[in-house]
PDB file of C-alpha atoms in Angstrom:
ATOM      1  CA  GLN A   1    -167.776-101.834-143.268  1.00 95.00           C
ATOM      2  CA  VAL A   2    -169.836-102.562-146.359  1.00 97.00           C
ATOM      3  CA  GLN A   3    -169.041 -99.856-148.886  1.00 98.00           C
ATOM      4  CA  LEU A   4    -168.196 -98.924-152.450  1.00 98.00           C
ATOM      5  CA  VAL A   5    -165.410 -96.367-152.922  1.00 98.00           C
ATOM      6  CA  GLN A   6    -164.919 -94.794-156.337  1.00 98.00           C
ATOM      7  CA  SER A   7    -161.925 -93.103-157.921  1.00 97.00           C
ATOM      8  CA  GLY A   8    -161.634 -89.339-158.120  1.00 97.00           C
ATOM      9  CA  ALA A   9    -162.943 -86.739-160.526  1.00 98.00           C
ATOM     10  CA  GLU A  10    -161.728 -86.688-164.132  1.00 98.00           C
ATOM     11  CA  VAL A  11    -161.499 -83.989-166.787  1.00 98.00           C
ATOM     12  CA  LYS A  12    -161.211 -85.254-170.362  1.00 98.00           C
ATOM     13  CA  LYS A  13    -161.165 -83.808-173.848  1.00 97.00           C
ATOM     14  CA  SER A  14    -163.812 -84.712-176.414  1.00 97.00           C
ATOM     15  CA  GLY A  15    -162.893 -87.928-178.178  1.00 97.00           C
ATOM     16  CA  ALA A  16    -160.826 -89.265-175.295  1.00 98.00           C
ATOM     17  CA  SER A  17    -161.631 -92.202-173.011  1.00 98.00           C
ATOM     18  CA  VAL A  18    -162.141 -92.367-169.269  1.00 98.00           C
ATOM     19  CA  LYS A  19    -161.813 -95.246-166.815  1.00 98.00           C
ATOM     20  CA  VAL A  20    -163.486 -95.069-163.409  1.00 98.00           C
ATOM     21  CA  SER A  21    -162.925 -97.637-160.681  1.00 98.00           C
ATOM     22  CA  CYS A  22    -165.110 -98.788-157.776  1.00 98.00           C
ATOM     23  CA  VAL A  23    -163.620-100.785-154.884  1.00 98.00           C
ATOM     24  CA  ALA A  24    -166.006-102.972-152.911  1.00 98.00           C
ATOM     25  CA  SER A  25    -165.362-103.981-149.326  1.00 97.00           C
ATOM     26  CA  GLY A  26    -167.157-105.641-146.436  1.00 97.00           C
ATOM     27  CA  TYR A  27    -168.960-108.320-148.460  1.00 97.00           C
ATOM     28  CA  THR A  28    -168.253-111.086-150.981  1.00 97.00           C
ATOM     29  CA  PHE A  29    -167.679-109.232-154.250  1.00 96.00           C
ATOM     30  CA  THR A  30    -168.770-112.078-156.518  1.00 96.00           C
ATOM     31  CA  SER A  31    -172.103-112.573-154.708  1.00 95.00           C
ATOM     32  CA  HIS A  32    -173.724-109.551-156.320  1.00 96.00           C
ATOM     33  CA  MET A  33    -174.146-108.190-159.835  1.00 96.00           C
ATOM     34  CA  MET A  34    -172.781-104.673-160.213  1.00 98.00           C
ATOM     35  CA  HIS A  35    -174.101-101.780-162.268  1.00 98.00           C
ATOM     36  CA  TRP A  36    -173.085 -98.320-163.433  1.00 98.00           C
ATOM     37  CA  VAL A  37    -175.584 -95.456-163.327  1.00 98.00           C
ATOM     38  CA  ARG A  38    -174.901 -91.891-164.392  1.00 98.00           C
ATOM     39  CA  GLN A  39    -176.502 -88.522-163.749  1.00 97.00           C
ATOM     40  CA  ALA A  40    -175.909 -85.514-165.981  1.00 97.00           C
ATOM     41  CA  PRO A  41    -176.037 -82.100-164.280  1.00 95.00           C
ATOM     42  CA  GLY A  42    -179.634 -81.217-163.460  1.00 93.00           C
ATOM     43  CA  HIS A  43    -180.927 -84.499-164.875  1.00 95.00           C
ATOM     44  CA  GLY A  44    -182.193 -87.817-163.577  1.00 95.00           C
ATOM     45  CA  LEU A  45    -180.575 -91.211-163.193  1.00 97.00           C
ATOM     46  CA  GLU A  46    -179.600 -93.158-166.311  1.00 96.00           C
ATOM     47  CA  TRP A  47    -178.846 -96.869-166.149  1.00 96.00           C
ATOM     48  CA  MET A  48    -175.711 -97.714-168.149  1.00 97.00           C
ATOM     49  CA  GLY A  49    -175.064-101.429-167.806  1.00 96.00           C
ATOM     50  CA  TRP A  50    -174.272-104.380-165.558  1.00 96.00           C
ATOM     51  CA  ILE A  51    -171.665-107.050-165.046  1.00 97.00           C
ATOM     52  CA  ASN A  52    -171.945-110.468-163.530  1.00 96.00           C
ATOM     53  CA  THR A  53    -169.017-110.255-161.122  1.00 97.00           C
ATOM     54  CA  GLY A  54    -168.704-114.038-161.095  1.00 95.00           C
ATOM     55  CA  ASN A  55    -168.339-114.845-164.785  1.00 96.00           C
ATOM     56  CA  GLY A  56    -167.775-111.383-166.279  1.00 96.00           C
ATOM     57  CA  ASN A  57    -170.872-111.398-168.495  1.00 97.00           C
ATOM     58  CA  THR A  58    -172.085-107.909-169.319  1.00 97.00           C
ATOM     59  CA  LYS A  59    -175.113-106.063-170.660  1.00 95.00           C
ATOM     60  CA  TYR A  60    -175.081-102.441-171.808  1.00 96.00           C
ATOM     61  CA  SER A  61    -177.790 -99.921-172.549  1.00 95.00           C
ATOM     62  CA  GLN A  62    -178.529 -99.614-176.227  1.00 93.00           C
ATOM     63  CA  LYS A  63    -177.557 -95.940-176.088  1.00 94.00           C
ATOM     64  CA  LEU A  64    -174.006 -96.681-174.881  1.00 97.00           C
ATOM     65  CA  GLN A  65    -173.412 -99.973-176.698  1.00 95.00           C
ATOM     66  CA  GLY A  66    -170.113 -99.793-178.551  1.00 96.00           C
ATOM     67  CA  ARG A  67    -168.600 -97.074-176.332  1.00 98.00           C
ATOM     68  CA  LEU A  68    -169.001 -98.635-172.869  1.00 98.00           C
ATOM     69  CA  SER A  69    -166.985-101.434-171.340  1.00 98.00           C
ATOM     70  CA  ILE A  70    -167.561-102.747-167.818  1.00 98.00           C
ATOM     71  CA  THR A  71    -164.947-105.063-166.353  1.00 98.00           C
ATOM     72  CA  ARG A  72    -164.006-106.384-162.952  1.00 98.00           C
ATOM     73  CA  ASP A  73    -161.074-107.819-161.004  1.00 97.00           C
ATOM     74  CA  PRO A  74    -162.544-110.266-158.491  1.00 96.00           C
ATOM     75  CA  SER A  75    -159.200-110.741-156.727  1.00 96.00           C
ATOM     76  CA  ALA A  76    -159.157-107.021-155.916  1.00 97.00           C
ATOM     77  CA  GLY A  77    -162.915-106.621-155.404  1.00 97.00           C
ATOM     78  CA  THR A  78    -162.824-103.873-157.999  1.00 98.00           C
ATOM     79  CA  LEU A  79    -165.220-102.832-160.746  1.00 98.00           C
ATOM     80  CA  TYR A  80    -164.271-100.664-163.731  1.00 98.00           C
ATOM     81  CA  MET A  81    -166.188 -98.511-166.192  1.00 98.00           C
ATOM     82  CA  ASP A  82    -164.498 -97.523-169.445  1.00 98.00           C
ATOM     83  CA  LEU A  83    -166.258 -95.011-171.700  1.00 98.00           C
ATOM     84  CA  SER A  84    -164.690 -94.094-175.026  1.00 98.00           C
ATOM     85  CA  SER A  85    -165.190 -91.408-177.691  1.00 97.00           C
ATOM     86  CA  LEU A  86    -166.302 -88.970-175.015  1.00 98.00           C
ATOM     87  CA  ARG A  87    -168.572 -86.090-175.942  1.00 97.00           C
ATOM     88  CA  ALA A  88    -169.911 -83.092-173.995  1.00 96.00           C
ATOM     89  CA  GLU A  89    -173.147 -84.893-173.150  1.00 96.00           C
ATOM     90  CA  ASP A  90    -171.168 -87.562-171.269  1.00 98.00           C
ATOM     91  CA  THR A  91    -170.415 -84.971-168.579  1.00 98.00           C
ATOM     92  CA  ALA A  92    -172.038 -86.491-165.520  1.00 98.00           C
ATOM     93  CA  VAL A  93    -171.596 -88.019-162.101  1.00 98.00           C
ATOM     94  CA  TYR A  94    -171.004 -91.737-162.538  1.00 98.00           C
ATOM     95  CA  TYR A  95    -172.133 -94.121-159.781  1.00 98.00           C
ATOM     96  CA  CYS A  96    -171.386 -97.787-159.240  1.00 98.00           C
ATOM     97  CA  ALA A  97    -174.229 -99.652-157.555  1.00 98.00           C
ATOM     98  CA  ARG A  98    -174.602-103.111-156.045  1.00 98.00           C
ATOM     99  CA  GLU A  99    -177.618-105.121-157.121  1.00 96.00           C
ATOM    100  CA  THR A 100    -179.533-107.308-154.710  1.00 95.00           C
ATOM    101  CA  TYR A 101    -182.268-109.728-155.734  1.00 90.00           C
ATOM    102  CA  TYR A 102    -185.379-109.974-153.583  1.00 82.00           C
ATOM    103  CA  TYR A 103    -187.008-113.396-153.540  1.00 79.00           C
ATOM    104  CA  GLY A 104    -190.614-112.201-153.534  1.00 77.00           C
ATOM    105  CA  PRO A 105    -193.564-112.920-155.805  1.00 78.00           C
ATOM    106  CA  GLY A 106    -192.303-110.541-158.498  1.00 78.00           C
ATOM    107  CA  ASP A 107    -189.061-110.132-160.415  1.00 78.00           C
ATOM    108  CA  SER A 108    -187.138-107.885-158.079  1.00 86.00           C
ATOM    109  CA  HIS A 109    -183.667-106.443-158.702  1.00 90.00           C
ATOM    110  CA  TYR A 110    -182.711-103.295-156.842  1.00 95.00           C
ATOM    111  CA  PHE A 111    -179.665-101.260-155.841  1.00 97.00           C
ATOM    112  CA  ASP A 112    -178.969-101.442-152.123  1.00 96.00           C
ATOM    113  CA  LEU A 113    -175.472 -99.970-152.042  1.00 98.00           C
ATOM    114  CA  TRP A 114    -174.055 -97.053-154.020  1.00 98.00           C
ATOM    115  CA  GLY A 115    -170.625 -95.543-154.472  1.00 98.00           C
ATOM    116  CA  GLN A 116    -170.101 -91.888-153.665  1.00 98.00           C
ATOM    117  CA  GLY A 117    -170.039 -90.891-157.331  1.00 98.00           C
ATOM    118  CA  THR A 118    -167.294 -89.707-159.688  1.00 98.00           C
ATOM    119  CA  LEU A 119    -167.648 -86.500-161.667  1.00 98.00           C
ATOM    120  CA  VAL A 120    -166.460 -86.827-165.250  1.00 98.00           C
ATOM    121  CA  THR A 121    -166.232 -83.540-167.137  1.00 98.00           C
ATOM    122  CA  VAL A 122    -165.768 -83.572-170.903  1.00 98.00           C
ATOM    123  CA  SER A 123    -164.484 -80.384-172.456  1.00 93.00           C
ATOM    124  CA  SER A 124    -163.940 -79.450-176.050  1.00 83.00           C
TER     125      SER A 124
ATOM    126  CA  GLN B   1    -187.367 -89.331-172.140  1.00 79.00           C
ATOM    127  CA  SER B   2    -187.387 -91.840-169.275  1.00 84.00           C
ATOM    128  CA  VAL B   3    -188.941 -95.294-169.638  1.00 88.00           C
ATOM    129  CA  LEU B   4    -190.849 -94.830-166.372  1.00 95.00           C
ATOM    130  CA  THR B   5    -192.964 -91.666-166.018  1.00 96.00           C
ATOM    131  CA  GLN B   6    -193.019 -89.602-162.828  1.00 97.00           C
ATOM    132  CA  PRO B   7    -194.426 -86.130-162.156  1.00 97.00           C
ATOM    133  CA  PRO B   8    -191.610 -83.549-162.211  1.00 97.00           C
ATOM    134  CA  SER B   9    -192.616 -82.084-158.869  1.00 97.00           C
ATOM    135  CA  VAL B  10    -194.937 -82.456-155.888  1.00 98.00           C
ATOM    136  CA  SER B  11    -195.282 -80.346-152.771  1.00 97.00           C
ATOM    137  CA  GLY B  12    -196.913 -80.407-149.379  1.00 97.00           C
ATOM    138  CA  ALA B  13    -196.925 -78.657-146.038  1.00 97.00           C
ATOM    139  CA  PRO B  14    -195.245 -80.153-142.971  1.00 97.00           C
ATOM    140  CA  GLY B  15    -197.368 -82.937-141.525  1.00 97.00           C
ATOM    141  CA  GLN B  16    -199.292 -83.528-144.735  1.00 97.00           C
ATOM    142  CA  ARG B  17    -199.332 -86.591-146.992  1.00 98.00           C
ATOM    143  CA  VAL B  18    -198.056 -86.638-150.564  1.00 98.00           C
ATOM    144  CA  THR B  19    -197.923 -89.337-153.205  1.00 98.00           C
ATOM    145  CA  ILE B  20    -195.604 -89.772-156.172  1.00 98.00           C
ATOM    146  CA  SER B  21    -196.701 -91.901-159.104  1.00 98.00           C
ATOM    147  CA  CYS B  22    -194.565 -94.023-161.411  1.00 98.00           C
ATOM    148  CA  THR B  23    -196.064 -95.311-164.660  1.00 97.00           C
ATOM    149  CA  GLY B  24    -194.439 -98.018-166.742  1.00 94.00           C
ATOM    150  CA  SER B  25    -195.579-100.446-169.413  1.00 92.00           C
ATOM    151  CA  SER B  26    -196.301-104.076-170.155  1.00 90.00           C
ATOM    152  CA  SER B  27    -192.586-104.692-170.717  1.00 90.00           C
ATOM    153  CA  ASN B  28    -191.481-103.695-167.234  1.00 92.00           C
ATOM    154  CA  ILE B  29    -193.866-103.052-164.317  1.00 92.00           C
ATOM    155  CA  GLY B  30    -196.794-104.687-166.107  1.00 92.00           C
ATOM    156  CA  ALA B  31    -194.688-107.769-166.880  1.00 91.00           C
ATOM    157  CA  GLY B  32    -194.295-108.514-163.175  1.00 89.00           C
ATOM    158  CA  SER B  33    -191.110-106.596-162.419  1.00 92.00           C
ATOM    159  CA  ASP B  34    -191.143-105.000-159.011  1.00 94.00           C
ATOM    160  CA  VAL B  35    -190.734-101.268-158.411  1.00 96.00           C
ATOM    161  CA  HIS B  36    -188.141 -99.756-156.105  1.00 97.00           C
ATOM    162  CA  TRP B  37    -187.782 -96.210-154.835  1.00 98.00           C
ATOM    163  CA  TYR B  38    -184.735 -94.076-154.057  1.00 98.00           C
ATOM    164  CA  GLN B  39    -184.297 -90.766-152.261  1.00 98.00           C
ATOM    165  CA  GLN B  40    -181.561 -88.428-153.431  1.00 98.00           C
ATOM    166  CA  LEU B  41    -180.571 -85.460-151.298  1.00 96.00           C
ATOM    167  CA  PRO B  42    -178.626 -82.647-152.996  1.00 91.00           C
ATOM    168  CA  GLY B  43    -175.038 -83.579-153.770  1.00 91.00           C
ATOM    169  CA  THR B  44    -175.354 -87.150-152.527  1.00 96.00           C
ATOM    170  CA  ALA B  45    -175.762 -90.623-153.993  1.00 97.00           C
ATOM    171  CA  PRO B  46    -179.254 -92.110-154.176  1.00 98.00           C
ATOM    172  CA  LYS B  47    -180.410 -94.056-151.135  1.00 97.00           C
ATOM    173  CA  LEU B  48    -182.731 -97.065-151.248  1.00 97.00           C
ATOM    174  CA  LEU B  49    -186.107 -96.171-149.749  1.00 97.00           C
ATOM    175  CA  ILE B  50    -188.496 -98.953-150.819  1.00 97.00           C
ATOM    176  CA  TYR B  51    -187.726-102.312-152.458  1.00 95.00           C
ATOM    177  CA  GLY B  52    -190.025-104.986-153.852  1.00 94.00           C
ATOM    178  CA  ASN B  53    -192.912-102.496-154.256  1.00 95.00           C
ATOM    179  CA  TYR B  54    -193.595-101.978-150.536  1.00 95.00           C
ATOM    180  CA  ASN B  55    -190.696-103.194-148.368  1.00 94.00           C
ATOM    181  CA  ARG B  56    -188.658-100.749-146.303  1.00 97.00           C
ATOM    182  CA  PRO B  57    -184.956-101.340-145.587  1.00 95.00           C
ATOM    183  CA  SER B  58    -184.055-101.101-141.923  1.00 95.00           C
ATOM    184  CA  GLY B  59    -183.736 -97.515-140.826  1.00 95.00           C
ATOM    185  CA  VAL B  60    -186.346 -96.127-143.232  1.00 97.00           C
ATOM    186  CA  PRO B  61    -189.265 -94.658-141.246  1.00 96.00           C
ATOM    187  CA  ASP B  62    -192.739 -96.137-141.716  1.00 96.00           C
ATOM    188  CA  ARG B  63    -193.868 -92.709-142.928  1.00 97.00           C
ATOM    189  CA  PHE B  64    -192.674 -93.975-146.313  1.00 98.00           C
ATOM    190  CA  SER B  65    -194.779 -96.633-148.053  1.00 98.00           C
ATOM    191  CA  GLY B  66    -195.049 -98.085-151.534  1.00 97.00           C
ATOM    192  CA  SER B  67    -197.661 -99.824-153.611  1.00 97.00           C
ATOM    193  CA  LYS B  68    -198.020-101.277-157.095  1.00 96.00           C
ATOM    194  CA  SER B  69    -200.981-101.980-159.343  1.00 95.00           C
ATOM    195  CA  GLY B  70    -200.945-103.020-162.970  1.00 94.00           C
ATOM    196  CA  THR B  71    -198.383-100.944-164.854  1.00 95.00           C
ATOM    197  CA  SER B  72    -198.023 -98.288-162.142  1.00 97.00           C
ATOM    198  CA  ALA B  73    -196.655 -97.806-158.662  1.00 97.00           C
ATOM    199  CA  SER B  74    -196.849 -95.126-155.996  1.00 98.00           C
ATOM    200  CA  LEU B  75    -194.738 -93.822-153.163  1.00 98.00           C
ATOM    201  CA  ALA B  76    -196.601 -92.226-150.253  1.00 98.00           C
ATOM    202  CA  ILE B  77    -195.006 -90.037-147.616  1.00 98.00           C
ATOM    203  CA  THR B  78    -197.032 -89.135-144.540  1.00 97.00           C
ATOM    204  CA  GLY B  79    -196.235 -86.647-141.789  1.00 97.00           C
ATOM    205  CA  LEU B  80    -194.060 -84.581-144.135  1.00 97.00           C
ATOM    206  CA  GLN B  81    -190.892 -83.196-142.603  1.00 97.00           C
ATOM    207  CA  ALA B  82    -188.512 -80.523-143.849  1.00 96.00           C
ATOM    208  CA  ASP B  83    -185.719 -83.025-144.408  1.00 95.00           C
ATOM    209  CA  ASP B  84    -187.909 -85.082-146.750  1.00 97.00           C
ATOM    210  CA  GLU B  85    -187.232 -82.387-149.339  1.00 97.00           C
ATOM    211  CA  ALA B  86    -185.320 -84.294-152.028  1.00 97.00           C
ATOM    212  CA  TYR B  87    -185.601 -85.963-155.420  1.00 98.00           C
ATOM    213  CA  TYR B  88    -187.347 -89.335-155.557  1.00 98.00           C
ATOM    214  CA  TYR B  89    -186.770 -91.912-158.290  1.00 98.00           C
ATOM    215  CA  CYS B  90    -188.594 -95.113-159.144  1.00 98.00           C
ATOM    216  CA  GLN B  91    -186.762 -98.034-160.749  1.00 97.00           C
ATOM    217  CA  SER B  92    -187.769-101.312-162.314  1.00 95.00           C
ATOM    218  CA  SER B  93    -186.392-103.768-164.865  1.00 92.00           C
ATOM    219  CA  ASP B  94    -187.250-105.305-168.213  1.00 87.00           C
ATOM    220  CA  SER B  95    -186.373-108.910-167.552  1.00 78.00           C
ATOM    221  CA  SER B  96    -186.835-110.019-171.143  1.00 82.00           C
ATOM    222  CA  LEU B  97    -184.143-107.568-172.273  1.00 83.00           C
ATOM    223  CA  SER B  98    -182.108-107.660-169.039  1.00 85.00           C
ATOM    224  CA  VAL B  99    -182.126-103.877-168.812  1.00 90.00           C
ATOM    225  CA  TRP B 100    -182.850-101.678-165.849  1.00 93.00           C
ATOM    226  CA  VAL B 101    -184.977 -98.530-166.051  1.00 94.00           C
ATOM    227  CA  PHE B 102    -185.510 -95.398-163.969  1.00 96.00           C
ATOM    228  CA  GLY B 103    -188.189 -92.770-163.751  1.00 97.00           C
ATOM    229  CA  GLY B 104    -187.256 -89.204-164.544  1.00 96.00           C
ATOM    230  CA  GLY B 105    -187.370 -88.217-160.883  1.00 97.00           C
ATOM    231  CA  THR B 106    -189.744 -86.111-158.786  1.00 98.00           C
ATOM    232  CA  LYS B 107    -188.690 -83.111-156.745  1.00 98.00           C
ATOM    233  CA  LEU B 108    -190.495 -82.976-153.423  1.00 98.00           C
ATOM    234  CA  THR B 109    -190.827 -79.511-151.919  1.00 97.00           C
ATOM    235  CA  VAL B 110    -191.915 -79.127-148.305  1.00 96.00           C
ATOM    236  CA  LEU B 111    -193.692 -75.780-148.115  1.00 93.00           C
TER     237      LEU B 111
END
């Protein structure tokens, strides 16, 4: 079935890096842009960045620019999120999300499929 | 501080109607970007509730409806049920910057 399955929980030390994967199945991987969204404990959703799964172009939030890298392997239908120089405030659940574009009167990009989430804990 | 502004909480009794507002700016909602809504139950991933301001994905009851006007949008829930108790998030995009934005989330309590 159509789904996104993420890798398991991670515990990292401050200053280290973490790489989370997201395997897509049940649809054509390169037909949709993919995003990463995170949620710190007790907080709301924070958009991190996107990747064009066809050509690999990326865009990152200004806040994470320089520490975030989003890549993909189209042959494996897999998306990756690499966050470096981890700090305590990076502790969060990280979600991959599939973007779908709605051809209506407005500019309409939304997330219609989400991974189950991966908890990344950063300890000092 | 989220780019889109939502009330932190709303509440209502079973059967009642509640609305959740989402206020943006001229760079996102006001620039013609649509608003989408997600429901997040405790310990789960967000689920798409409304897309393109007022469209419901299949399986979402018609008790949920959305609207947009100017730089704001609203989610209305009628006939409140106990299992509607969740966090609700609005989302839009800034097409000129190619960035996506969320509201801070609203906790719905069913009294």
